[in-house]
PDB file of C-alpha atoms and ligand atoms in Angstrom:
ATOM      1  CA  UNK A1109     -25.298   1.902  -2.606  1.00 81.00           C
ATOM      2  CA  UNK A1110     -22.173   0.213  -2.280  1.00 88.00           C
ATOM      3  CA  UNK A1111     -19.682   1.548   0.562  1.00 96.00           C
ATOM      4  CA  UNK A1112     -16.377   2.497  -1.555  1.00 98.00           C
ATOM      5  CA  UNK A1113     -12.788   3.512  -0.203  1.00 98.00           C
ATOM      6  CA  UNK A1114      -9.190   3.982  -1.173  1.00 98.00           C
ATOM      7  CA  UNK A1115      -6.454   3.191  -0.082  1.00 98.00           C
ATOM      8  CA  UNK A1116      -3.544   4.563  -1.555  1.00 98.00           C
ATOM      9  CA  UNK A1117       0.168   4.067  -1.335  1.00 97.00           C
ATOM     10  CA  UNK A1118       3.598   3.178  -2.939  1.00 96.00           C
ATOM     11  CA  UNK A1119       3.550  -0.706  -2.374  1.00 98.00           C
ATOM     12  CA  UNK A1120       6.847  -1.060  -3.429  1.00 98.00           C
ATOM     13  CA  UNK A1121       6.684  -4.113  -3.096  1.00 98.00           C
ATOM     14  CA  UNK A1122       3.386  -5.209  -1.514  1.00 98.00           C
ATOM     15  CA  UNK A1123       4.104  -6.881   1.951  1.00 98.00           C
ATOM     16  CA  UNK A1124       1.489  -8.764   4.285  1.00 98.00           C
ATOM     17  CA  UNK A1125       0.859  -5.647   6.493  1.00 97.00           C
ATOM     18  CA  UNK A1126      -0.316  -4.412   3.602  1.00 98.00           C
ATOM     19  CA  UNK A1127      -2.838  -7.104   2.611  1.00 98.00           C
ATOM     20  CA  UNK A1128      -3.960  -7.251   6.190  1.00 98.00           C
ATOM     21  CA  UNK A1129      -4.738  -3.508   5.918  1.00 98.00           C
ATOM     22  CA  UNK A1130      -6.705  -4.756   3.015  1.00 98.00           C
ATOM     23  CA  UNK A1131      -8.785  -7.502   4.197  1.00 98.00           C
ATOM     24  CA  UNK A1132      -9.515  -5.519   7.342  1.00 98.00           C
ATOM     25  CA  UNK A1133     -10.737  -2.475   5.234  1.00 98.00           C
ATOM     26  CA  UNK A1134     -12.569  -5.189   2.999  1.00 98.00           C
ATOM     27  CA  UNK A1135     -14.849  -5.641   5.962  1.00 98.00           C
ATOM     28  CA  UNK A1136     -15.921  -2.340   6.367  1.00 97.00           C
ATOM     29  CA  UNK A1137     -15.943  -1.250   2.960  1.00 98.00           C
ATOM     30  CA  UNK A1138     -18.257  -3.623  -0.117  1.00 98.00           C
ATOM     31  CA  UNK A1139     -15.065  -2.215  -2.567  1.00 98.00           C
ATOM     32  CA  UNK A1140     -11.635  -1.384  -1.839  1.00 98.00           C
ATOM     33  CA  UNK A1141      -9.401   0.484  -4.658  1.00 98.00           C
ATOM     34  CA  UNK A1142      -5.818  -0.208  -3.791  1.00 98.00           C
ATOM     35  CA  UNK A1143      -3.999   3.093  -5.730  1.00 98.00           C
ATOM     36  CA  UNK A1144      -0.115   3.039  -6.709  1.00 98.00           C
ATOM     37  CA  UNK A1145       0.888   6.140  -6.659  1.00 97.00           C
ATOM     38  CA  UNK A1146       2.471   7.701  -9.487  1.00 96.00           C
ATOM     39  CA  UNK A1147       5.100   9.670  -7.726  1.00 85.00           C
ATOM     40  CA  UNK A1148       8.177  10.745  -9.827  1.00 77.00           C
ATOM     41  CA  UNK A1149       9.821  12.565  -6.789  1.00 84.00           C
ATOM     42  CA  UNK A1150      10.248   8.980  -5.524  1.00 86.00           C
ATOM     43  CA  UNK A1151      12.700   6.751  -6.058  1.00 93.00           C
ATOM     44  CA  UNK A1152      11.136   3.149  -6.015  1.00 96.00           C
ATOM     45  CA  UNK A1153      12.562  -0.200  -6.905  1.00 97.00           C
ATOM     46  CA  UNK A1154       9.550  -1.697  -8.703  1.00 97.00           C
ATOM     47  CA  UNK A1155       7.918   0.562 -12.302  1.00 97.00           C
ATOM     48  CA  UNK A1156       4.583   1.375 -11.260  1.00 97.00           C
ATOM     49  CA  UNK A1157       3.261  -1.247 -13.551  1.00 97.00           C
ATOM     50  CA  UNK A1158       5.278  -4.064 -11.809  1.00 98.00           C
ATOM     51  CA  UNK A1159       3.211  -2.912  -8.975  1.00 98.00           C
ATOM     52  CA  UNK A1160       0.063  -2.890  -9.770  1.00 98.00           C
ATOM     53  CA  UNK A1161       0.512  -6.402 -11.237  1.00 98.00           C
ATOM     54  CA  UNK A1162       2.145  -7.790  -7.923  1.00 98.00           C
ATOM     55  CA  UNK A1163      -0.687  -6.182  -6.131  1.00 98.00           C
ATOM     56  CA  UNK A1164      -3.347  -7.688  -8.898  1.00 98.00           C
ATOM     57  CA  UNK A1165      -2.087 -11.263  -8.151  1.00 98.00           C
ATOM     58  CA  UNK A1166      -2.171 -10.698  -4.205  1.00 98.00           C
ATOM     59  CA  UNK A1167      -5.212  -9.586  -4.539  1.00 98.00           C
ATOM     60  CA  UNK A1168      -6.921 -11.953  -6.570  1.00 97.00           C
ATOM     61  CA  UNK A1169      -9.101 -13.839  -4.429  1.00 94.00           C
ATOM     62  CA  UNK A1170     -10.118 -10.884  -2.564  1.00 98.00           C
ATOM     63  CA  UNK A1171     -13.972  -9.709  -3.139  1.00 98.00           C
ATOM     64  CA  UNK A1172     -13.930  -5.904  -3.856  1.00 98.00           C
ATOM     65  CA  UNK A1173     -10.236  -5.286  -4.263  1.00 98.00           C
ATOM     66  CA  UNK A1174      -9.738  -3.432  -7.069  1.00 98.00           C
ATOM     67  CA  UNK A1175      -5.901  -2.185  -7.956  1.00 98.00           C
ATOM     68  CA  UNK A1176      -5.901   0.884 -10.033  1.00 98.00           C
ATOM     69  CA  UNK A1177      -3.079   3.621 -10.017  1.00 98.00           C
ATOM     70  CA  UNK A1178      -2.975   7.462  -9.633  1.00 98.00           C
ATOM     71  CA  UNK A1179      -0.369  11.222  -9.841  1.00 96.00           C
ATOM     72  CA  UNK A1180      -1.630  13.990  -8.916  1.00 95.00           C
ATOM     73  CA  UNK A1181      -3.236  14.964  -5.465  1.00 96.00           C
ATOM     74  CA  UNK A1182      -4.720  11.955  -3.693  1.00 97.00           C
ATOM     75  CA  UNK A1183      -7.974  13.804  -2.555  1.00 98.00           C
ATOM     76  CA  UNK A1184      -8.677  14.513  -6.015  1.00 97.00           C
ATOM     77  CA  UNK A1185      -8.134  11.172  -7.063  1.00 98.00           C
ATOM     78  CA  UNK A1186     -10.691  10.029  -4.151  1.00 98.00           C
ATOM     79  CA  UNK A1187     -12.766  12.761  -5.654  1.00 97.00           C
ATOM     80  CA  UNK A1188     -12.849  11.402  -9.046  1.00 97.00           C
ATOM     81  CA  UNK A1189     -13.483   7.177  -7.446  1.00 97.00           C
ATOM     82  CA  UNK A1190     -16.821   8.885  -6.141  1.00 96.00           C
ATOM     83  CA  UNK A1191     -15.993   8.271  -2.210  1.00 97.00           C
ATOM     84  CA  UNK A1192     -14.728  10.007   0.157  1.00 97.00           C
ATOM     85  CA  UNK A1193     -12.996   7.463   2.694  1.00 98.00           C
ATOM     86  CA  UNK A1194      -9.327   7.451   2.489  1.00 98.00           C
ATOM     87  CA  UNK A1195      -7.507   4.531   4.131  1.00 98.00           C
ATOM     88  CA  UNK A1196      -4.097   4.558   5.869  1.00 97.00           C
ATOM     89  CA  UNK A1197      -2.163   1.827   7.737  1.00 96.00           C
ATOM     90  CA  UNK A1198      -0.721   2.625  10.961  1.00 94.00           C
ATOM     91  CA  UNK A1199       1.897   0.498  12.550  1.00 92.00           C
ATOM     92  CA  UNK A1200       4.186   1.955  15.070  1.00 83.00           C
ATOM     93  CA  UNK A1201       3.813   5.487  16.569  1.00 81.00           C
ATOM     94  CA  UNK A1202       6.598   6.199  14.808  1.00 79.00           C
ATOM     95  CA  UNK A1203       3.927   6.425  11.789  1.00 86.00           C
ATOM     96  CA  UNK A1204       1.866   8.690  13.637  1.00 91.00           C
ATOM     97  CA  UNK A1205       3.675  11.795  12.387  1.00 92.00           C
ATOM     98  CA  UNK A1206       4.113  11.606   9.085  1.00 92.00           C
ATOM     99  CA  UNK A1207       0.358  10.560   9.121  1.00 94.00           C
ATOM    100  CA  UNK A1208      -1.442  12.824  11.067  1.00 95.00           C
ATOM    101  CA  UNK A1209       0.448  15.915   9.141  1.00 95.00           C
ATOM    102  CA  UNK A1210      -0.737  14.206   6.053  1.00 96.00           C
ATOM    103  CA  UNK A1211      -4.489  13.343   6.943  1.00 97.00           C
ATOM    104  CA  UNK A1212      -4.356  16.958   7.888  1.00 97.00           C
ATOM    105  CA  UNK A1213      -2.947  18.701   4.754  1.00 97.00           C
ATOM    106  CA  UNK A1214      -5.522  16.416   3.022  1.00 97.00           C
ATOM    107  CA  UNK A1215      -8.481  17.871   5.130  1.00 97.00           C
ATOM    108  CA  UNK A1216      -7.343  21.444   4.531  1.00 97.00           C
ATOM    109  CA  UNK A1217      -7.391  20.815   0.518  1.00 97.00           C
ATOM    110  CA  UNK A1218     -10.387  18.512   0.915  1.00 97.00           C
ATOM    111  CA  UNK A1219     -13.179  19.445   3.985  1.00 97.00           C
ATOM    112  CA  UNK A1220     -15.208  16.573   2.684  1.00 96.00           C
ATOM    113  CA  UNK A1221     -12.440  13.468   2.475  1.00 97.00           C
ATOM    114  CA  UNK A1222     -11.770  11.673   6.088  1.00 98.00           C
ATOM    115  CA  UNK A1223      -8.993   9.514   6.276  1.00 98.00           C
ATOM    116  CA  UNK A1224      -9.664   6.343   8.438  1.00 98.00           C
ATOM    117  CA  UNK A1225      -6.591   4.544  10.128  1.00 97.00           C
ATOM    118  CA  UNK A1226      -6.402   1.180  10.609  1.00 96.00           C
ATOM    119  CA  UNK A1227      -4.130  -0.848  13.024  1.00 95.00           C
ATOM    120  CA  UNK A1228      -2.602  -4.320  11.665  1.00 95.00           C
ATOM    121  CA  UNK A1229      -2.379  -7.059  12.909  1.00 95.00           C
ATOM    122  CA  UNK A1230       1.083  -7.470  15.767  1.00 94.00           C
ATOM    123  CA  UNK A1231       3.011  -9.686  13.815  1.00 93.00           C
ATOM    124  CA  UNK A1232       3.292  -6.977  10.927  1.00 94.00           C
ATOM    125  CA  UNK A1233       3.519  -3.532  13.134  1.00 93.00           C
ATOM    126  CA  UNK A1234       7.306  -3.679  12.567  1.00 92.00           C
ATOM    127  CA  UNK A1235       6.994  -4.642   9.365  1.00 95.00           C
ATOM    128  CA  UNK A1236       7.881  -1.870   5.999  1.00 95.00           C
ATOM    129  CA  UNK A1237       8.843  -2.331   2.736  1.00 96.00           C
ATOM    130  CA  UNK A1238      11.943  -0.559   2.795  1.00 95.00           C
ATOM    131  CA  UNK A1239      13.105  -3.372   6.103  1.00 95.00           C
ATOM    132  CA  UNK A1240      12.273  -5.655   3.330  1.00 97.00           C
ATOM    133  CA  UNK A1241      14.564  -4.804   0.767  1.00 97.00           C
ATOM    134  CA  UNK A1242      17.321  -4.509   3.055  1.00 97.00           C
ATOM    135  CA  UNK A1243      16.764  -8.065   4.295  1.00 97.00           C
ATOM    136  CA  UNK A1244      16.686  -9.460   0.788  1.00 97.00           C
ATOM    137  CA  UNK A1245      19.843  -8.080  -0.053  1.00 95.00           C
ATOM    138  CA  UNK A1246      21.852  -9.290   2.799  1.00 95.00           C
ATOM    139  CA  UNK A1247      20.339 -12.924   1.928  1.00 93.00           C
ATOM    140  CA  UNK A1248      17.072 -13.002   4.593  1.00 95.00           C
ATOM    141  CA  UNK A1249      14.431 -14.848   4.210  1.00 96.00           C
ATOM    142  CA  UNK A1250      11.240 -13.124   3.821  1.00 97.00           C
ATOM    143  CA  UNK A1251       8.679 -15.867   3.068  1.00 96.00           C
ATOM    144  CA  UNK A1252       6.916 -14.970   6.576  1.00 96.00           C
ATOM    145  CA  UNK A1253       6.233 -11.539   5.385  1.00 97.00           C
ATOM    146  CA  UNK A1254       5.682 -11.419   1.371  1.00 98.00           C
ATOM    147  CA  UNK A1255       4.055 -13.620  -0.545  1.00 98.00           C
ATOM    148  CA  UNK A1256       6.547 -16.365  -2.326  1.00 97.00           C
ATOM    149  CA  UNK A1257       6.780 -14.182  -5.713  1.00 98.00           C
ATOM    150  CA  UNK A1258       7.127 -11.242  -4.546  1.00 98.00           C
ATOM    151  CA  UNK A1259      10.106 -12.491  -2.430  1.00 97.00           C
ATOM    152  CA  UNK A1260      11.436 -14.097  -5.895  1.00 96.00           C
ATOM    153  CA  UNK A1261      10.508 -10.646  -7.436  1.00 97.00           C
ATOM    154  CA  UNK A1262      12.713  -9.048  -4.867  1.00 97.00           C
ATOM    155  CA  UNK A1263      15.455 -11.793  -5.129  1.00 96.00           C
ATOM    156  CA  UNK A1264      16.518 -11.364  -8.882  1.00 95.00           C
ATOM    157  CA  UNK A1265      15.935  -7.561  -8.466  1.00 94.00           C
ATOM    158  CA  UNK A1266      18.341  -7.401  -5.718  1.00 94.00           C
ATOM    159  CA  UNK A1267      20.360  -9.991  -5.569  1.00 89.00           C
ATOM    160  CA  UNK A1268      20.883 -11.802  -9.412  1.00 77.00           C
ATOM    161  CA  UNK A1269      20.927  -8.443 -11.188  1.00 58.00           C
ATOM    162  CA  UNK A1270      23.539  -6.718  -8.795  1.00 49.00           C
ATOM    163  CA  UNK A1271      25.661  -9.431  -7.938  1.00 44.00           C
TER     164      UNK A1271
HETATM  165  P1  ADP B 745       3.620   5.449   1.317  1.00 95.94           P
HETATM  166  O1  ADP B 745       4.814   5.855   0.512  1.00 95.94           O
HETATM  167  O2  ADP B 745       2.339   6.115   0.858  1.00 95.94           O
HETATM  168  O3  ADP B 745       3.798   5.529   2.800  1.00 95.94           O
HETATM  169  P2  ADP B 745       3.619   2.557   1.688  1.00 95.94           P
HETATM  170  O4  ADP B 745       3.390   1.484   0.685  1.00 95.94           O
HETATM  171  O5  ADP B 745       4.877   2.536   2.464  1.00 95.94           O
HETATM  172  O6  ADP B 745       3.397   3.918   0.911  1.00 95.94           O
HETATM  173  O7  ADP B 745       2.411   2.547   2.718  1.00 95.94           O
HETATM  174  C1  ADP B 745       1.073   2.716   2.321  1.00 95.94           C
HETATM  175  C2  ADP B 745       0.200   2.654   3.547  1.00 95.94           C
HETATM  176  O8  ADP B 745       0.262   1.347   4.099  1.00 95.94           O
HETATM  177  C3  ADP B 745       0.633   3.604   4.664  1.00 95.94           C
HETATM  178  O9  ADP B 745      -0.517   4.088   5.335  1.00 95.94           O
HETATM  179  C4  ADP B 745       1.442   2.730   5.587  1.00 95.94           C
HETATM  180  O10 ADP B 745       1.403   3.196   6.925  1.00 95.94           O
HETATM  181  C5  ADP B 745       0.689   1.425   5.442  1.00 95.94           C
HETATM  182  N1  ADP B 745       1.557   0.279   5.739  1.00 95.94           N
HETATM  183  C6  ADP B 745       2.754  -0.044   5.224  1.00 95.94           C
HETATM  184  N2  ADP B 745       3.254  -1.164   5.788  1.00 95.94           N
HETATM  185  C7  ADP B 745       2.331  -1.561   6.685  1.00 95.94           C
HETATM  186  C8  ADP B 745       2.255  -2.628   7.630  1.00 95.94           C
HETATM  187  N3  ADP B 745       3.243  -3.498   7.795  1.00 95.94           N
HETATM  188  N4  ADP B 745       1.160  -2.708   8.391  1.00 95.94           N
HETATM  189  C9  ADP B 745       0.176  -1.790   8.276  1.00 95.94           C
HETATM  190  N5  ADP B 745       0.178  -0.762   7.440  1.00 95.94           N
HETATM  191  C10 ADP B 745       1.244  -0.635   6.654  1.00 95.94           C
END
C-alpha cells in the first residue's frame, strides 16, 4: 500500500522552503498531496486557482506530488485523502507556536491524524512568503528563493499593476 500524506497550506506564492519541505516529505512518503487552502478569512494575493497552478508547474517533475485544494477543517480533508499524516514546515522557533497550538487543536478534533514536522534546509529557515512580497515590492531580487515565474508572477502583481 502506498504511504500517502498531506501537506497543506496557503502557498501564496510557493517559495523554495516550500518545495524543499516537499522533496524531503517525498522521501518518506510514495505520494505527497500539496492542499491550498480555501480560506476566505484570509486575505491572499494570489486566487486559489493561481495557486494551485504555480504549485502544479513547481511541481512537475516531482514523483508523487499531487496539488489539489481544500475549505473546511484540514483533518477532515486528510480524512477524506485516506491518510492520516499531516505535514508541516518548521523554520524558526518563532513557528513553533503557532504550530504546536495547531497540531494540537487538530489532535483534539482528530485522535487518529499526527502531524509530522519537518525542518528545511538553512538557507530557507528565514525564508516566508509574506518576506517575499515585501521584497518584490521595494524592487529585490528574489531569484535565489522562488522559482523565475513565480518571481515574474509576483513582479506584475506588485509592481506593474500598482505602479
Ligand atoms: P499557512 O498559512 O498554512 O501557514 P504557508 O504557505 O505560510 O501557509 O505555510 C505552509 C507550511 O509550510 C507551514 O507549515 C509553514 O511553516 C511551512 N513553510 C513556509 N515557508 C517555509 C520555509 N521557508 N521553510 C520550511 N517550511 C516553510
Amino acid at each position: 500500500m502506498k504511504k500517502r500524506a498531506v501537506y497543506p497550506g496557503s502557498f501564496d506564492p510557493l517559495t523554495y522552503g516550500h518545495i524543499d519541505i516537499i522533496k524531503r516529505a517525498l522521501r518518506v512518503f510514495d505520494e505527497l498531496i500539496i492542499a491550498v487552502a480555501r480560506n476566505p478569512g484570509k486575505q491572499t494575493l494570489f486566487s486559489v486557482e493561481e495557486r494551485v497552478r504555480m504549485l502544479k508547474r513547481a511541481t512537475r517533475g516531482l514523483k508523487g506530488a499531487i496539488v489539489d485544494d481544500f475549505d473546511g477543517l484540514v483533518v477532515d480533508y486528510v480524512r477524506r485523502q485516506r491518510t492520516n499524516v499531516l505535514i508541516r514546515g518548521l523554520r524558526m522557533i518563532s513557528d513553533f507556536e503557532y504550530e504546536f497550538q495547531m497540531a494540537l487543536t487538530n489532535r483534539k478534533l482528530a485522535s487518529d491524524i499526527e502531524t509530522i514536522f519537518m525542518m528545511p534546509s538553512e538557507s530557507y529557515c528565514y525564508l516566508s512568503s509574506k518576506l517575499i512580497k515585501e521584497a518584490v515590492s521595494l524592487g529585490a531580487d528574489v531569484s535565489a528563493f522562488v522559482p523565475r515565474f513565480v518571481e515574474r508572477r509576483l513582479e506584475f502583481r506588485l509592481i506593474r499593476k500598482n505602479p
